[in-house]
PDB file of C-alpha atoms in Angstrom:
ATOM      1  CA  MET A   1      -2.857 -15.585 -48.898  1.00 42.00           C
ATOM      2  CA  SER A   2      -2.148 -18.395 -46.464  1.00 46.00           C
ATOM      3  CA  LYS A   3      -4.648 -21.005 -45.453  1.00 48.00           C
ATOM      4  CA  ARG A   4      -5.629 -21.061 -41.800  1.00 52.00           C
ATOM      5  CA  GLU A   5      -4.734 -24.297 -40.087  1.00 58.00           C
ATOM      6  CA  VAL A   6      -7.842 -26.010 -38.738  1.00 58.00           C
ATOM      7  CA  LEU A   7      -7.536 -27.681 -35.346  1.00 64.00           C
ATOM      8  CA  ASP A   8      -9.095 -31.145 -35.227  1.00 65.00           C
ATOM      9  CA  ARG A   9     -10.642 -31.004 -31.757  1.00 64.00           C
ATOM     10  CA  THR A  10     -11.627 -34.697 -31.831  1.00 70.00           C
ATOM     11  CA  SER A  11      -8.195 -36.098 -32.656  1.00 76.00           C
ATOM     12  CA  PRO A  12      -6.551 -38.390 -30.074  1.00 79.00           C
ATOM     13  CA  GLU A  13      -3.590 -36.000 -29.846  1.00 84.00           C
ATOM     14  CA  ASN A  14      -5.862 -33.069 -29.029  1.00 80.00           C
ATOM     15  CA  ILE A  15      -7.831 -35.092 -26.463  1.00 85.00           C
ATOM     16  CA  ALA A  16      -4.573 -36.131 -24.766  1.00 89.00           C
ATOM     17  CA  LEU A  17      -3.362 -32.512 -24.802  1.00 90.00           C
ATOM     18  CA  ILE A  18      -6.676 -31.351 -23.308  1.00 89.00           C
ATOM     19  CA  ALA A  19      -6.328 -33.891 -20.478  1.00 91.00           C
ATOM     20  CA  ASN A  20      -2.773 -32.707 -19.822  1.00 94.00           C
ATOM     21  CA  LEU A  21      -3.846 -29.051 -19.813  1.00 93.00           C
ATOM     22  CA  GLN A  22      -6.754 -29.818 -17.474  1.00 94.00           C
ATOM     23  CA  SER A  23      -4.367 -31.566 -15.098  1.00 95.00           C
ATOM     24  CA  ASN A  24      -1.899 -28.660 -15.185  1.00 95.00           C
ATOM     25  CA  LEU A  25      -4.683 -26.127 -14.641  1.00 95.00           C
ATOM     26  CA  ARG A  26      -6.169 -28.135 -11.776  1.00 96.00           C
ATOM     27  CA  MET A  27      -2.824 -28.449  -9.987  1.00 97.00           C
ATOM     28  CA  SER A  28      -1.869 -24.801 -10.513  1.00 97.00           C
ATOM     29  CA  TRP A  29      -5.287 -23.637  -9.325  1.00 97.00           C
ATOM     30  CA  LEU A  30      -5.179 -25.711  -6.128  1.00 97.00           C
ATOM     31  CA  VAL A  31      -1.601 -24.627  -5.363  1.00 98.00           C
ATOM     32  CA  TRP A  32      -2.599 -20.979  -5.840  1.00 97.00           C
ATOM     33  CA  LEU A  33      -5.696 -21.314  -3.636  1.00 97.00           C
ATOM     34  CA  VAL A  34      -3.701 -22.902  -0.803  1.00 98.00           C
ATOM     35  CA  TYR A  35      -0.848 -20.416  -1.176  1.00 98.00           C
ATOM     36  CA  ARG A  36      -3.125 -17.391  -1.317  1.00 97.00           C
ATOM     37  CA  SER A  37      -5.366 -18.598   1.520  1.00 96.00           C
ATOM     38  CA  PHE A  38      -2.740 -19.814   3.952  1.00 97.00           C
ATOM     39  CA  GLY A  39       0.815 -19.373   2.663  1.00 96.00           C
ATOM     40  CA  LEU A  40       0.684 -15.656   2.014  1.00 95.00           C
ATOM     41  CA  PRO A  41      -0.783 -14.656   5.424  1.00 95.00           C
ATOM     42  CA  ILE A  42       1.502 -17.043   7.324  1.00 95.00           C
ATOM     43  CA  LEU A  43       4.634 -15.862   5.516  1.00 94.00           C
ATOM     44  CA  LEU A  44       3.700 -12.213   5.966  1.00 91.00           C
ATOM     45  CA  GLY A  45       2.922 -12.803   9.644  1.00 92.00           C
ATOM     46  CA  MET A  46       6.365 -14.304  10.135  1.00 91.00           C
ATOM     47  CA  LEU A  47       8.359 -11.876   7.976  1.00 88.00           C
ATOM     48  CA  LEU A  48       6.850  -8.448   8.607  1.00 85.00           C
ATOM     49  CA  THR A  49       8.151  -6.513  11.601  1.00 83.00           C
ATOM     50  CA  THR A  50       4.609  -5.327  12.430  1.00 86.00           C
ATOM     51  CA  GLN A  51       3.612  -8.952  13.153  1.00 87.00           C
ATOM     52  CA  PRO A  52       0.150  -8.882  11.522  1.00 90.00           C
ATOM     53  CA  ASP A  53      -2.499 -11.286  12.811  1.00 93.00           C
ATOM     54  CA  ILE A  54      -2.169 -14.537  10.863  1.00 94.00           C
ATOM     55  CA  VAL A  55      -5.703 -15.778  11.598  1.00 96.00           C
ATOM     56  CA  GLY A  56      -7.143 -12.413  10.534  1.00 95.00           C
ATOM     57  CA  GLY A  57      -5.020 -12.567   7.384  1.00 94.00           C
ATOM     58  CA  ILE A  58      -6.340 -16.015   6.530  1.00 96.00           C
ATOM     59  CA  ALA A  59      -9.916 -14.855   7.116  1.00 97.00           C
ATOM     60  CA  TRP A  60      -9.326 -11.823   4.901  1.00 96.00           C
ATOM     61  CA  GLN A  61      -7.824 -13.933   2.117  1.00 96.00           C
ATOM     62  CA  LEU A  62     -10.712 -16.420   2.235  1.00 96.00           C
ATOM     63  CA  LEU A  63     -13.167 -13.534   1.978  1.00 96.00           C
ATOM     64  CA  TRP A  64     -11.190 -12.053  -0.912  1.00 95.00           C
ATOM     65  CA  LEU A  65     -11.134 -15.449  -2.636  1.00 96.00           C
ATOM     66  CA  MET A  66     -14.914 -16.042  -2.535  1.00 97.00           C
ATOM     67  CA  PRO A  67     -15.356 -15.640  -6.337  1.00 96.00           C
ATOM     68  CA  ALA A  68     -12.427 -18.005  -6.926  1.00 96.00           C
ATOM     69  CA  LEU A  69     -13.838 -20.538  -4.502  1.00 96.00           C
ATOM     70  CA  ILE A  70     -17.194 -20.397  -6.305  1.00 96.00           C
ATOM     71  CA  VAL A  71     -15.658 -21.248  -9.706  1.00 95.00           C
ATOM     72  CA  THR A  72     -13.265 -23.870  -8.267  1.00 95.00           C
ATOM     73  CA  PRO A  73     -15.471 -26.904  -9.117  1.00 95.00           C
ATOM     74  CA  TRP A  74     -15.621 -25.846 -12.782  1.00 93.00           C
ATOM     75  CA  ILE A  75     -11.896 -25.062 -12.934  1.00 94.00           C
ATOM     76  CA  ILE A  76     -11.115 -28.492 -11.471  1.00 93.00           C
ATOM     77  CA  LYS A  77     -13.299 -30.206 -14.091  1.00 90.00           C
ATOM     78  CA  GLY A  78     -12.002 -27.947 -16.864  1.00 87.00           C
ATOM     79  CA  LYS A  79     -14.584 -29.044 -19.445  1.00 86.00           C
ATOM     80  CA  SER A  80     -17.076 -26.220 -19.963  1.00 86.00           C
ATOM     81  CA  PRO A  81     -15.792 -23.508 -22.308  1.00 88.00           C
ATOM     82  CA  TYR A  82     -18.487 -21.097 -21.094  1.00 89.00           C
ATOM     83  CA  VAL A  83     -17.528 -21.288 -17.436  1.00 90.00           C
ATOM     84  CA  LEU A  84     -13.818 -21.381 -18.231  1.00 92.00           C
ATOM     85  CA  LEU A  85     -14.185 -18.197 -20.267  1.00 91.00           C
ATOM     86  CA  VAL A  86     -15.850 -16.447 -17.328  1.00 92.00           C
ATOM     87  CA  SER A  87     -13.192 -17.938 -15.046  1.00 93.00           C
ATOM     88  CA  SER A  88     -10.449 -16.588 -17.281  1.00 93.00           C
ATOM     89  CA  ILE A  89     -11.923 -13.116 -16.928  1.00 94.00           C
ATOM     90  CA  LEU A  90     -11.967 -13.589 -13.156  1.00 95.00           C
ATOM     91  CA  THR A  91      -8.369 -14.825 -13.116  1.00 95.00           C
ATOM     92  CA  LEU A  92      -7.294 -11.833 -15.189  1.00 95.00           C
ATOM     93  CA  VAL A  93      -8.809  -9.595 -12.514  1.00 96.00           C
ATOM     94  CA  TYR A  94      -6.917 -11.534  -9.833  1.00 96.00           C
ATOM     95  CA  LEU A  95      -3.743 -11.297 -11.938  1.00 95.00           C
ATOM     96  CA  GLY A  96      -4.128  -7.515 -12.198  1.00 96.00           C
ATOM     97  CA  ALA A  97      -4.812  -7.208  -8.483  1.00 94.00           C
ATOM     98  CA  SER A  98      -1.747  -9.347  -7.701  1.00 94.00           C
ATOM     99  CA  GLY A  99       0.415  -7.160  -9.912  1.00 94.00           C
ATOM    100  CA  VAL A 100      -0.829  -3.949  -8.332  1.00 94.00           C
ATOM    101  CA  THR A 101      -0.336  -5.430  -4.855  1.00 92.00           C
ATOM    102  CA  LEU A 102       3.188  -6.525  -5.751  1.00 92.00           C
ATOM    103  CA  PHE A 103       4.211  -3.053  -6.882  1.00 91.00           C
ATOM    104  CA  SER A 104       2.472  -1.238  -4.041  1.00 90.00           C
ATOM    105  CA  ARG A 105       4.088  -3.532  -1.451  1.00 87.00           C
ATOM    106  CA  PHE A 106       7.456  -3.050  -3.121  1.00 85.00           C
ATOM    107  CA  TYR A 107       7.226   0.686  -2.487  1.00 84.00           C
ATOM    108  CA  ASP A 108       5.651   0.201   0.942  1.00 80.00           C
ATOM    109  CA  ASN A 109       7.806  -2.566   2.462  1.00 71.00           C
ATOM    110  CA  GLY A 110      10.855  -2.694   0.227  1.00 71.00           C
ATOM    111  CA  ILE A 111      12.377  -5.820  -1.222  1.00 79.00           C
ATOM    112  CA  ASP A 112      12.258  -7.850   1.997  1.00 81.00           C
ATOM    113  CA  VAL A 113       8.820  -9.434   1.436  1.00 86.00           C
ATOM    114  CA  VAL A 114       8.178  -8.633  -2.216  1.00 91.00           C
ATOM    115  CA  TRP A 115       8.997 -12.238  -3.158  1.00 92.00           C
ATOM    116  CA  VAL A 116       5.922 -13.404  -1.214  1.00 93.00           C
ATOM    117  CA  TYR A 117       3.738 -11.344  -3.545  1.00 93.00           C
ATOM    118  CA  ALA A 118       5.812 -12.269  -6.609  1.00 95.00           C
ATOM    119  CA  ILE A 119       4.994 -15.961  -6.058  1.00 96.00           C
ATOM    120  CA  ASP A 120       1.287 -15.077  -6.059  1.00 96.00           C
ATOM    121  CA  LEU A 121       1.687 -13.106  -9.287  1.00 96.00           C
ATOM    122  CA  LEU A 122       3.598 -15.918 -10.997  1.00 97.00           C
ATOM    123  CA  LEU A 123       1.024 -18.525  -9.968  1.00 97.00           C
ATOM    124  CA  MET A 124      -1.770 -16.344 -11.389  1.00 97.00           C
ATOM    125  CA  LEU A 125       0.191 -15.880 -14.608  1.00 97.00           C
ATOM    126  CA  VAL A 126       0.661 -19.646 -14.964  1.00 97.00           C
ATOM    127  CA  ILE A 127      -3.054 -20.250 -14.331  1.00 96.00           C
ATOM    128  CA  ASN A 128      -3.996 -17.734 -17.017  1.00 95.00           C
ATOM    129  CA  VAL A 129      -1.635 -19.352 -19.524  1.00 95.00           C
ATOM    130  CA  TRP A 130      -3.124 -22.813 -18.845  1.00 95.00           C
ATOM    131  CA  LEU A 131      -6.651 -21.419 -19.136  1.00 94.00           C
ATOM    132  CA  PHE A 132      -5.955 -19.738 -22.482  1.00 93.00           C
ATOM    133  CA  LYS A 133      -4.300 -22.851 -23.893  1.00 92.00           C
ATOM    134  CA  LEU A 134      -7.158 -25.050 -22.681  1.00 92.00           C
ATOM    135  CA  LEU A 135      -9.821 -22.725 -24.074  1.00 90.00           C
ATOM    136  CA  LYS A 136      -8.101 -22.841 -27.462  1.00 88.00           C
ATOM    137  CA  ARG A 137      -8.243 -26.656 -27.485  1.00 85.00           C
ATOM    138  CA  LEU A 138     -11.762 -27.242 -26.127  1.00 83.00           C
ATOM    139  CA  PRO A 139     -14.695 -27.529 -28.541  1.00 76.00           C
ATOM    140  CA  SER A 140     -15.934 -24.213 -29.816  1.00 72.00           C
ATOM    141  CA  MET A 141     -18.849 -22.620 -27.976  1.00 64.00           C
ATOM    142  CA  ASN A 142     -20.705 -21.798 -31.185  1.00 62.00           C
ATOM    143  CA  GLY A 143     -19.847 -24.967 -33.098  1.00 57.00           C
ATOM    144  CA  GLU A 144     -17.257 -25.408 -35.804  1.00 51.00           C
ATOM    145  CA  LEU A 145     -17.509 -23.008 -38.709  1.00 48.00           C
ATOM    146  CA  ASN A 146     -16.771 -24.662 -42.023  1.00 45.00           C
ATOM    147  CA  SER A 147     -15.451 -22.083 -44.415  1.00 41.00           C
TER     148      SER A 147
END
């Protein structure tokens, strides 16, 4: 039987890694918010032959992003395991929605604009990876169990 390695959450190495993960999460989150809010509707407005309304697309994306905008201050801080856990659930929902949208648009529009949705999916995947890594490193929500 192997011994489980215990993570020293107060070590200088772990604190430096937490700061790096918080920075990566913050940057990825802000890039995704800007891309999803403005980049996606603008690109689709320029690339689709139906010429959808860009302003309407931005308004729709901002409405769709309301839950993400609400948790943005806590994601940017990246310190509270409780809120980050709830945020990770929210980002998993956004990741699933991005994946479904990607595949439905692939069958609807073909490969011409699928890369616009693929960028959104990849950004959400990166955010989820940073969140999971950060949650693993932050102090435990129920305290350390000494066994």
